Amino acid sequence: MFKNLIESLRKKTLSLSDLPETIRVPGHAGQTEIDRLPLDQASVDDLAFAIQGLEARSSEISCQLHSLRRLHDLARARGALGTDKVTEIFGGEV
């Protein structure tokens, strides 16, 4: 039943094509974290908490991406080459 339900939802519309088979529900309100909760067993609240957890991870990744991009741009602006180490470029400033 589960496989058929998820596959059917995925095929129903393109916006559902990436539905996972399981979700991670972060711990909340004294509840422990649930890892790999089958999607067909998830409540609407479980979906909401899973979304919050993914948004937090996405935000963290986005911040790291922008910081790394900025560091790269600063290094290139200083004339750094691809094999130069971050320590060599910025080490004298610490």
mmCIF file of N, CA, C and O in Angstrom:
data_model
loop_
_atom_site.group_PDB
_atom_site.id
_atom_site.type_symbol
_atom_site.label_atom_id
_atom_site.label_comp_id
_atom_site.label_asym_id
_atom_site.label_seq_id
_atom_site.Cartn_x
_atom_site.Cartn_y
_atom_site.Cartn_z
ATOM 1 N N MET A 1 0.826 -1.200 0.000
ATOM 2 C CA MET A 1 0.000 0.000 0.000
ATOM 3 C C MET A 1 0.863 1.254 0.000
ATOM 4 O O MET A 1 0.632 2.160 -0.764
ATOM 5 N N PHE A 2 1.863 1.286 0.903
ATOM 6 C CA PHE A 2 2.709 2.470 1.033
ATOM 7 C C PHE A 2 3.377 2.833 -0.282
ATOM 8 O O PHE A 2 3.300 3.962 -0.733
ATOM 9 N N LYS A 3 4.043 1.880 -0.907
ATOM 10 C CA LYS A 3 4.752 2.146 -2.156
ATOM 11 C C LYS A 3 3.782 2.667 -3.204
ATOM 12 O O LYS A 3 4.088 3.620 -3.913
ATOM 13 N N ASN A 4 2.616 2.051 -3.305
ATOM 14 C CA ASN A 4 1.639 2.474 -4.297
ATOM 15 C C ASN A 4 1.136 3.886 -4.017
ATOM 16 O O ASN A 4 0.955 4.672 -4.942
ATOM 17 N N LEU A 5 0.910 4.203 -2.754
ATOM 18 C CA LEU A 5 0.425 5.532 -2.381
ATOM 19 C C LEU A 5 1.455 6.595 -2.737
ATOM 20 O O LEU A 5 1.134 7.594 -3.387
ATOM 21 N N ILE A 6 2.687 6.419 -2.310
ATOM 22 C CA ILE A 6 3.736 7.403 -2.574
ATOM 23 C C ILE A 6 3.990 7.529 -4.075
ATOM 24 O O ILE A 6 4.090 8.633 -4.604
ATOM 25 N N GLU A 7 4.069 6.394 -4.760
ATOM 26 C CA GLU A 7 4.281 6.436 -6.211
ATOM 27 C C GLU A 7 3.135 7.151 -6.910
ATOM 28 O O GLU A 7 3.354 7.934 -7.833
ATOM 29 N N SER A 8 1.932 6.900 -6.461
ATOM 30 C CA SER A 8 0.761 7.554 -7.045
ATOM 31 C C SER A 8 0.803 9.061 -6.817
ATOM 32 O O SER A 8 0.527 9.849 -7.727
ATOM 33 N N LEU A 9 1.156 9.473 -5.603
ATOM 34 C CA LEU A 9 1.266 10.903 -5.308
ATOM 35 C C LEU A 9 2.364 11.554 -6.141
ATOM 36 O O LEU A 9 2.201 12.671 -6.641
ATOM 37 N N ARG A 10 3.485 10.858 -6.298
ATOM 38 C CA ARG A 10 4.599 11.384 -7.091
ATOM 39 C C ARG A 10 4.182 11.594 -8.545
ATOM 40 O O ARG A 10 4.587 12.559 -9.180
ATOM 41 N N LYS A 11 3.396 10.666 -9.060
ATOM 42 C CA LYS A 11 2.978 10.739 -10.464
ATOM 43 C C LYS A 11 1.822 11.710 -10.676
ATOM 44 O O LYS A 11 1.611 12.194 -11.785
ATOM 45 N N LYS A 12 1.096 11.987 -9.617
ATOM 46 C CA LYS A 12 -0.105 12.816 -9.721
ATOM 47 C C LYS A 12 0.212 14.226 -10.200
ATOM 48 O O LYS A 12 -0.501 14.794 -11.004
ATOM 49 N N THR A 13 1.297 14.773 -9.672
ATOM 50 C CA THR A 13 1.684 16.132 -10.064
ATOM 51 C C THR A 13 3.194 16.271 -9.966
ATOM 52 O O THR A 13 3.836 15.672 -9.110
ATOM 53 N N LEU A 14 3.747 17.081 -10.836
ATOM 54 C CA LEU A 14 5.193 17.278 -10.867
ATOM 55 C C LEU A 14 5.710 17.840 -9.552
ATOM 56 O O LEU A 14 6.814 17.512 -9.125
ATOM 57 N N SER A 15 4.913 18.646 -8.862
ATOM 58 C CA SER A 15 5.368 19.253 -7.608
ATOM 59 C C SER A 15 5.521 18.232 -6.481
ATOM 60 O O SER A 15 6.098 18.544 -5.445
ATOM 61 N N LEU A 16 5.016 17.025 -6.654
ATOM 62 C CA LEU A 16 5.172 15.974 -5.648
ATOM 63 C C LEU A 16 6.163 14.903 -6.083
ATOM 64 O O LEU A 16 6.345 13.895 -5.392
ATOM 65 N N SER A 17 6.826 15.114 -7.199
ATOM 66 C CA SER A 17 7.692 14.079 -7.769
ATOM 67 C C SER A 17 8.896 13.734 -6.888
ATOM 68 O O SER A 17 9.452 12.653 -7.013
ATOM 69 N N ASP A 18 9.287 14.625 -5.998
ATOM 70 C CA ASP A 18 10.446 14.375 -5.134
ATOM 71 C C ASP A 18 10.063 13.997 -3.709
ATOM 72 O O ASP A 18 10.888 14.109 -2.798
ATOM 73 N N LEU A 19 8.854 13.563 -3.500
ATOM 74 C CA LEU A 19 8.460 13.138 -2.146
ATOM 75 C C LEU A 19 9.393 12.044 -1.652
ATOM 76 O O LEU A 19 9.648 11.068 -2.351
ATOM 77 N N PRO A 20 9.887 12.190 -0.428
ATOM 78 C CA PRO A 20 10.730 11.131 0.135
ATOM 79 C C PRO A 20 9.863 9.983 0.643
ATOM 80 O O PRO A 20 8.674 10.162 0.898
ATOM 81 N N GLU A 21 10.467 8.841 0.796
ATOM 82 C CA GLU A 21 9.738 7.702 1.359
ATOM 83 C C GLU A 21 9.646 7.811 2.873
ATOM 84 O O GLU A 21 8.706 7.307 3.486
ATOM 85 N N THR A 22 10.652 8.470 3.464
ATOM 86 C CA THR A 22 10.664 8.682 4.910
ATOM 87 C C THR A 22 11.027 10.136 5.185
ATOM 88 O O THR A 22 11.581 10.825 4.326
ATOM 89 N N ILE A 23 10.706 10.585 6.390
ATOM 90 C CA ILE A 23 11.065 11.942 6.803
ATOM 91 C C ILE A 23 11.749 11.889 8.161
ATOM 92 O O ILE A 23 11.616 10.922 8.906
ATOM 93 N N ARG A 24 12.466 12.967 8.469
ATOM 94 C CA ARG A 24 13.098 13.135 9.784
ATOM 95 C C ARG A 24 12.315 14.201 10.518
ATOM 96 O O ARG A 24 12.163 15.319 10.029
ATOM 97 N N VAL A 25 11.801 13.836 11.673
ATOM 98 C CA VAL A 25 11.042 14.782 12.490
ATOM 99 C C VAL A 25 11.929 15.175 13.661
ATOM 100 O O VAL A 25 12.206 14.352 14.538
ATOM 101 N N PRO A 26 12.417 16.431 13.683
ATOM 102 C CA PRO A 26 13.277 16.866 14.788
ATOM 103 C C PRO A 26 12.525 16.800 16.120
ATOM 104 O O PRO A 26 11.296 16.905 16.158
ATOM 105 N N GLY A 27 13.282 16.636 17.192
ATOM 106 C CA GLY A 27 12.677 16.654 18.515
ATOM 107 C C GLY A 27 12.030 18.009 18.778
ATOM 108 O O GLY A 27 12.514 19.048 18.335
ATOM 109 N N HIS A 28 10.913 18.004 19.473
ATOM 110 C CA HIS A 28 10.186 19.234 19.773
ATOM 111 C C HIS A 28 9.277 19.003 20.984
ATOM 112 O O HIS A 28 8.807 17.888 21.196
ATOM 113 N N ALA A 29 9.065 20.024 21.752
ATOM 114 C CA ALA A 29 8.139 19.985 22.901
ATOM 115 C C ALA A 29 8.315 18.728 23.752
ATOM 116 O O ALA A 29 7.350 18.069 24.124
ATOM 117 N N GLY A 30 9.575 18.394 24.035
ATOM 118 C CA GLY A 30 9.851 17.233 24.860
ATOM 119 C C GLY A 30 9.811 15.902 24.120
ATOM 120 O O GLY A 30 10.069 14.861 24.709
ATOM 121 N N GLN A 31 9.464 15.931 22.848
ATOM 122 C CA GLN A 31 9.431 14.714 22.036
ATOM 123 C C GLN A 31 10.821 14.423 21.498
ATOM 124 O O GLN A 31 11.587 15.337 21.201
ATOM 125 N N THR A 32 11.147 13.157 21.358
ATOM 126 C CA THR A 32 12.441 12.792 20.798
ATOM 127 C C THR A 32 12.386 12.867 19.275
ATOM 128 O O THR A 32 11.312 12.808 18.668
ATOM 129 N N GLU A 33 13.557 12.980 18.698
ATOM 130 C CA GLU A 33 13.669 13.005 17.240
ATOM 131 C C GLU A 33 13.219 11.671 16.659
ATOM 132 O O GLU A 33 13.464 10.614 17.241
ATOM 133 N N ILE A 34 12.536 11.735 15.533
ATOM 134 C CA ILE A 34 12.142 10.520 14.810
ATOM 135 C C ILE A 34 12.876 10.549 13.480
ATOM 136 O O ILE A 34 12.692 11.455 12.674
ATOM 137 N N ASP A 35 13.728 9.565 13.273
ATOM 138 C CA ASP A 35 14.466 9.478 12.019
ATOM 139 C C ASP A 35 13.840 8.381 11.165
ATOM 140 O O ASP A 35 13.517 7.312 11.668
ATOM 141 N N ARG A 36 13.661 8.671 9.905
ATOM 142 C CA ARG A 36 13.110 7.703 8.940
ATOM 143 C C ARG A 36 11.670 7.294 9.246
ATOM 144 O O ARG A 36 11.310 6.123 9.183
ATOM 145 N N LEU A 37 10.839 8.268 9.560
ATOM 146 C CA LEU A 37 9.415 8.008 9.742
ATOM 147 C C LEU A 37 8.800 7.784 8.365
ATOM 148 O O LEU A 37 8.898 8.657 7.497
ATOM 149 N N PRO A 38 8.189 6.626 8.120
ATOM 150 C CA PRO A 38 7.564 6.400 6.817
ATOM 151 C C PRO A 38 6.531 7.488 6.530
ATOM 152 O O PRO A 38 5.727 7.852 7.397
ATOM 153 N N LEU A 39 6.572 8.013 5.326
ATOM 154 C CA LEU A 39 5.720 9.139 4.976
ATOM 155 C C LEU A 39 4.240 8.825 5.161
ATOM 156 O O LEU A 39 3.477 9.686 5.607
ATOM 157 N N ASP A 40 3.825 7.605 4.871
ATOM 158 C CA ASP A 40 2.407 7.274 4.997
ATOM 159 C C ASP A 40 1.950 7.215 6.457
ATOM 160 O O ASP A 40 0.756 7.225 6.733
ATOM 161 N N GLN A 41 2.892 7.169 7.395
ATOM 162 C CA GLN A 41 2.554 7.143 8.819
ATOM 163 C C GLN A 41 2.684 8.518 9.471
ATOM 164 O O GLN A 41 2.411 8.679 10.662
ATOM 165 N N ALA A 42 3.104 9.512 8.702
ATOM 166 C CA ALA A 42 3.334 10.857 9.244
ATOM 167 C C ALA A 42 2.029 11.617 9.400
ATOM 168 O O ALA A 42 1.145 11.548 8.549
ATOM 169 N N SER A 43 1.943 12.350 10.502
ATOM 170 C CA SER A 43 0.803 13.250 10.695
ATOM 171 C C SER A 43 1.118 14.578 10.009
ATOM 172 O O SER A 43 2.261 14.833 9.605
ATOM 173 N N VAL A 44 0.122 15.419 9.919
ATOM 174 C CA VAL A 44 0.336 16.742 9.342
ATOM 175 C C VAL A 44 1.322 17.527 10.202
ATOM 176 O O VAL A 44 2.173 18.254 9.673
ATOM 177 N N ASP A 45 1.249 17.371 11.521
ATOM 178 C CA ASP A 45 2.223 18.016 12.407
ATOM 179 C C ASP A 45 3.632 17.479 12.147
ATOM 180 O O ASP A 45 4.601 18.240 12.145
ATOM 181 N N ASP A 46 3.749 16.162 11.928
ATOM 182 C CA ASP A 46 5.058 15.594 11.597
ATOM 183 C C ASP A 46 5.620 16.245 10.335
ATOM 184 O O ASP A 46 6.808 16.568 10.268
ATOM 185 N N LEU A 47 4.769 16.438 9.335
ATOM 186 C CA LEU A 47 5.208 17.111 8.103
ATOM 187 C C LEU A 47 5.693 18.525 8.406
ATOM 188 O O LEU A 47 6.736 18.955 7.901
ATOM 189 N N ALA A 48 4.947 19.241 9.245
ATOM 190 C CA ALA A 48 5.322 20.619 9.582
ATOM 191 C C ALA A 48 6.674 20.669 10.286
ATOM 192 O O ALA A 48 7.518 21.513 9.957
ATOM 193 N N PHE A 49 6.895 19.763 11.238
ATOM 194 C CA PHE A 49 8.181 19.749 11.939
ATOM 195 C C PHE A 49 9.311 19.302 11.015
ATOM 196 O O PHE A 49 10.429 19.814 11.097
ATOM 197 N N ALA A 50 9.033 18.371 10.120
ATOM 198 C CA ALA A 50 10.045 17.948 9.143
ATOM 199 C C ALA A 50 10.423 19.117 8.234
ATOM 200 O O ALA A 50 11.600 19.322 7.922
ATOM 201 N N ILE A 51 9.433 19.894 7.837
ATOM 202 C CA ILE A 51 9.687 21.077 7.001
ATOM 203 C C ILE A 51 10.562 22.073 7.759
ATOM 204 O O ILE A 51 11.524 22.612 7.208
ATOM 205 N N GLN A 52 10.234 22.321 9.027
ATOM 206 C CA GLN A 52 11.045 23.241 9.830
ATOM 207 C C GLN A 52 12.487 22.762 9.930
ATOM 208 O O GLN A 52 13.420 23.554 9.826
ATOM 209 N N GLY A 53 12.669 21.467 10.119
ATOM 210 C CA GLY A 53 14.019 20.916 10.199
ATOM 211 C C GLY A 53 14.775 21.079 8.892
ATOM 212 O O GLY A 53 15.959 21.445 8.884
ATOM 213 N N LEU A 54 14.105 20.820 7.772
ATOM 214 C CA LEU A 54 14.748 20.992 6.466
ATOM 215 C C LEU A 54 15.068 22.456 6.192
ATOM 216 O O LEU A 54 16.124 22.775 5.633
ATOM 217 N N GLU A 55 14.165 23.353 6.590
ATOM 218 C CA GLU A 55 14.425 24.781 6.396
ATOM 219 C C GLU A 55 15.634 25.231 7.208
ATOM 220 O O GLU A 55 16.444 26.028 6.737
ATOM 221 N N ALA A 56 15.779 24.728 8.421
ATOM 222 C CA ALA A 56 16.935 25.080 9.248
ATOM 223 C C ALA A 56 18.227 24.586 8.604
ATOM 224 O O ALA A 56 19.223 25.309 8.547
ATOM 225 N N ARG A 57 18.216 23.344 8.115
ATOM 226 C CA ARG A 57 19.397 22.798 7.433
ATOM 227 C C ARG A 57 19.696 23.570 6.164
ATOM 228 O O ARG A 57 20.851 23.865 5.864
ATOM 229 N N SER A 58 18.652 23.913 5.429
ATOM 230 C CA SER A 58 18.820 24.670 4.188
ATOM 231 C C SER A 58 19.425 26.043 4.471
ATOM 232 O O SER A 58 20.318 26.505 3.750
ATOM 233 N N SER A 59 18.963 26.686 5.526
ATOM 234 C CA SER A 59 19.488 27.991 5.907
ATOM 235 C C SER A 59 20.960 27.892 6.285
ATOM 236 O O SER A 59 21.778 28.736 5.892
ATOM 237 N N GLU A 60 21.299 26.856 7.054
ATOM 238 C CA GLU A 60 22.690 26.647 7.456
ATOM 239 C C GLU A 60 23.579 26.438 6.230
ATOM 240 O O GLU A 60 24.660 27.018 6.119
ATOM 241 N N ILE A 61 23.122 25.614 5.301
ATOM 242 C CA ILE A 61 23.889 25.357 4.078
ATOM 243 C C ILE A 61 24.026 26.626 3.254
ATOM 244 O O ILE A 61 25.100 26.930 2.733
ATOM 245 N N SER A 62 22.960 27.390 3.157
ATOM 246 C CA SER A 62 22.995 28.638 2.399
ATOM 247 C C SER A 62 23.999 29.621 3.005
ATOM 248 O O SER A 62 24.773 30.259 2.283
ATOM 249 N N CYS A 63 24.013 29.732 4.326
ATOM 250 C CA CYS A 63 24.961 30.632 4.994
ATOM 251 C C CYS A 63 26.394 30.178 4.748
ATOM 252 O O CYS A 63 27.276 30.999 4.463
ATOM 253 N N GLN A 64 26.640 28.869 4.842
ATOM 254 C CA GLN A 64 27.980 28.346 4.579
ATOM 255 C C GLN A 64 28.385 28.593 3.127
ATOM 256 O O GLN A 64 29.519 28.986 2.856
ATOM 257 N N LEU A 65 27.456 28.382 2.212
ATOM 258 C CA LEU A 65 27.728 28.607 0.801
ATOM 259 C C LEU A 65 28.137 30.055 0.539
ATOM 260 O O LEU A 65 29.144 30.319 -0.118
ATOM 261 N N HIS A 66 27.381 30.995 1.080
ATOM 262 C CA HIS A 66 27.681 32.407 0.860
ATOM 263 C C HIS A 66 29.010 32.811 1.514
ATOM 264 O O HIS A 66 29.769 33.591 0.935
ATOM 265 N N SER A 67 29.290 32.272 2.693
ATOM 266 C CA SER A 67 30.563 32.579 3.352
ATOM 267 C C SER A 67 31.743 32.016 2.567
ATOM 268 O O SER A 67 32.764 32.691 2.381
ATOM 269 N N LEU A 68 31.609 30.778 2.107
ATOM 270 C CA LEU A 68 32.688 30.184 1.301
ATOM 271 C C LEU A 68 32.874 30.931 -0.014
ATOM 272 O O LEU A 68 34.007 31.168 -0.454
ATOM 273 N N ARG A 69 31.768 31.314 -0.636
ATOM 274 C CA ARG A 69 31.861 32.075 -1.881
ATOM 275 C C ARG A 69 32.577 33.413 -1.640
ATOM 276 O O ARG A 69 33.426 33.829 -2.419
ATOM 277 N N ARG A 70 32.238 34.083 -0.535
ATOM 278 C CA ARG A 70 32.862 35.372 -0.211
ATOM 279 C C ARG A 70 34.354 35.188 0.058
ATOM 280 O O ARG A 70 35.177 35.979 -0.403
ATOM 281 N N LEU A 71 34.727 34.139 0.805
ATOM 282 C CA LEU A 71 36.134 33.854 1.079
ATOM 283 C C LEU A 71 36.879 33.596 -0.228
ATOM 284 O O LEU A 71 37.985 34.097 -0.439
ATOM 285 N N HIS A 72 36.286 32.816 -1.106
ATOM 286 C CA HIS A 72 36.878 32.538 -2.414
ATOM 287 C C HIS A 72 37.087 33.834 -3.195
ATOM 288 O O HIS A 72 38.163 34.073 -3.755
ATOM 289 N N ASP A 73 36.062 34.686 -3.216
ATOM 290 C CA ASP A 73 36.162 35.946 -3.952
ATOM 291 C C ASP A 73 37.246 36.850 -3.369
ATOM 292 O O ASP A 73 37.990 37.494 -4.110
ATOM 293 N N LEU A 74 37.340 36.896 -2.035
ATOM 294 C CA LEU A 74 38.384 37.699 -1.392
ATOM 295 C C LEU A 74 39.776 37.155 -1.732
ATOM 296 O O LEU A 74 40.705 37.927 -1.993
ATOM 297 N N ALA A 75 39.901 35.837 -1.731
ATOM 298 C CA ALA A 75 41.195 35.218 -2.072
ATOM 299 C C ALA A 75 41.563 35.536 -3.515
ATOM 300 O O ALA A 75 42.710 35.912 -3.797
ATOM 301 N N ARG A 76 40.620 35.406 -4.426
ATOM 302 C CA ARG A 76 40.898 35.700 -5.839
ATOM 303 C C ARG A 76 41.244 37.177 -6.026
ATOM 304 O O ARG A 76 42.115 37.518 -6.819
ATOM 305 N N ALA A 77 40.574 38.045 -5.277
ATOM 306 C CA ALA A 77 40.854 39.477 -5.371
ATOM 307 C C ALA A 77 42.275 39.795 -4.920
ATOM 308 O O ALA A 77 42.868 40.796 -5.346
ATOM 309 N N ARG A 78 42.841 38.940 -4.079
ATOM 310 C CA ARG A 78 44.217 39.111 -3.613
ATOM 311 C C ARG A 78 45.216 38.426 -4.544
ATOM 312 O O ARG A 78 46.402 38.350 -4.236
ATOM 313 N N GLY A 79 44.721 37.877 -5.629
ATOM 314 C CA GLY A 79 45.603 37.246 -6.598
ATOM 315 C C GLY A 79 45.888 35.783 -6.326
ATOM 316 O O GLY A 79 46.810 35.214 -6.923
ATOM 317 N N ALA A 80 45.140 35.179 -5.461
ATOM 318 C CA ALA A 80 45.367 33.773 -5.130
ATOM 319 C C ALA A 80 45.104 32.882 -6.337
ATOM 320 O O ALA A 80 44.213 33.144 -7.141
ATOM 321 N N LEU A 81 45.899 31.831 -6.423
ATOM 322 C CA LEU A 81 45.734 30.829 -7.466
ATOM 323 C C LEU A 81 45.014 29.621 -6.883
ATOM 324 O O LEU A 81 44.896 29.478 -5.667
ATOM 325 N N GLY A 82 44.587 28.734 -7.735
ATOM 326 C CA GLY A 82 43.800 27.582 -7.315
ATOM 327 C C GLY A 82 44.475 26.666 -6.320
ATOM 328 O O GLY A 82 43.807 26.008 -5.523
ATOM 329 N N THR A 83 45.788 26.599 -6.328
ATOM 330 C CA THR A 83 46.497 25.698 -5.411
ATOM 331 C C THR A 83 46.950 26.388 -4.123
ATOM 332 O O THR A 83 47.456 25.728 -3.223
ATOM 333 N N ASP A 84 46.772 27.699 -4.035
ATOM 334 C CA ASP A 84 47.147 28.430 -2.819
ATOM 335 C C ASP A 84 46.243 28.016 -1.653
ATOM 336 O O ASP A 84 45.057 27.753 -1.827
ATOM 337 N N LYS A 85 46.811 27.951 -0.472
ATOM 338 C CA LYS A 85 46.074 27.560 0.737
ATOM 339 C C LYS A 85 45.512 28.789 1.436
ATOM 340 O O LYS A 85 46.111 29.870 1.412
ATOM 341 N N VAL A 86 44.383 28.614 2.090
ATOM 342 C CA VAL A 86 43.740 29.703 2.820
ATOM 343 C C VAL A 86 44.702 30.288 3.852
ATOM 344 O O VAL A 86 44.777 31.512 4.030
ATOM 345 N N THR A 87 45.483 29.434 4.515
ATOM 346 C CA THR A 87 46.454 29.893 5.509
ATOM 347 C C THR A 87 47.482 30.822 4.879
ATOM 348 O O THR A 87 47.861 31.830 5.490
ATOM 349 N N GLU A 88 47.925 30.498 3.674
ATOM 350 C CA GLU A 88 48.910 31.338 2.990
ATOM 351 C C GLU A 88 48.337 32.707 2.633
ATOM 352 O O GLU A 88 49.034 33.712 2.670
ATOM 353 N N ILE A 89 47.068 32.741 2.298
ATOM 354 C CA ILE A 89 46.433 33.981 1.846
ATOM 355 C C ILE A 89 46.026 34.886 2.998
ATOM 356 O O ILE A 89 46.216 36.086 2.959
ATOM 357 N N PHE A 90 45.444 34.297 4.040
ATOM 358 C CA PHE A 90 44.879 35.089 5.150
ATOM 359 C C PHE A 90 45.598 34.877 6.483
ATOM 360 O O PHE A 90 45.256 35.530 7.459
ATOM 361 N N GLY A 91 46.546 33.955 6.554
ATOM 362 C CA GLY A 91 47.189 33.591 7.810
ATOM 363 C C GLY A 91 47.868 34.729 8.535
ATOM 364 O O GLY A 91 47.907 34.762 9.759
ATOM 365 N N GLY A 92 48.402 35.698 7.816
ATOM 366 C CA GLY A 92 49.086 36.818 8.447
ATOM 367 C C GLY A 92 48.151 37.789 9.144
ATOM 368 O O GLY A 92 48.596 38.685 9.847
ATOM 369 N N GLU A 93 46.845 37.608 8.973
ATOM 370 C CA GLU A 93 45.880 38.544 9.549
ATOM 371 C C GLU A 93 45.329 38.079 10.899
ATOM 372 O O GLU A 93 44.596 38.800 11.545
ATOM 373 N N VAL A 94 45.686 36.884 11.305
ATOM 374 C CA VAL A 94 45.103 36.338 12.541
ATOM 375 C C VAL A 94 45.941 36.769 13.721
ATOM 376 O O VAL A 94 47.102 36.898 13.715
#
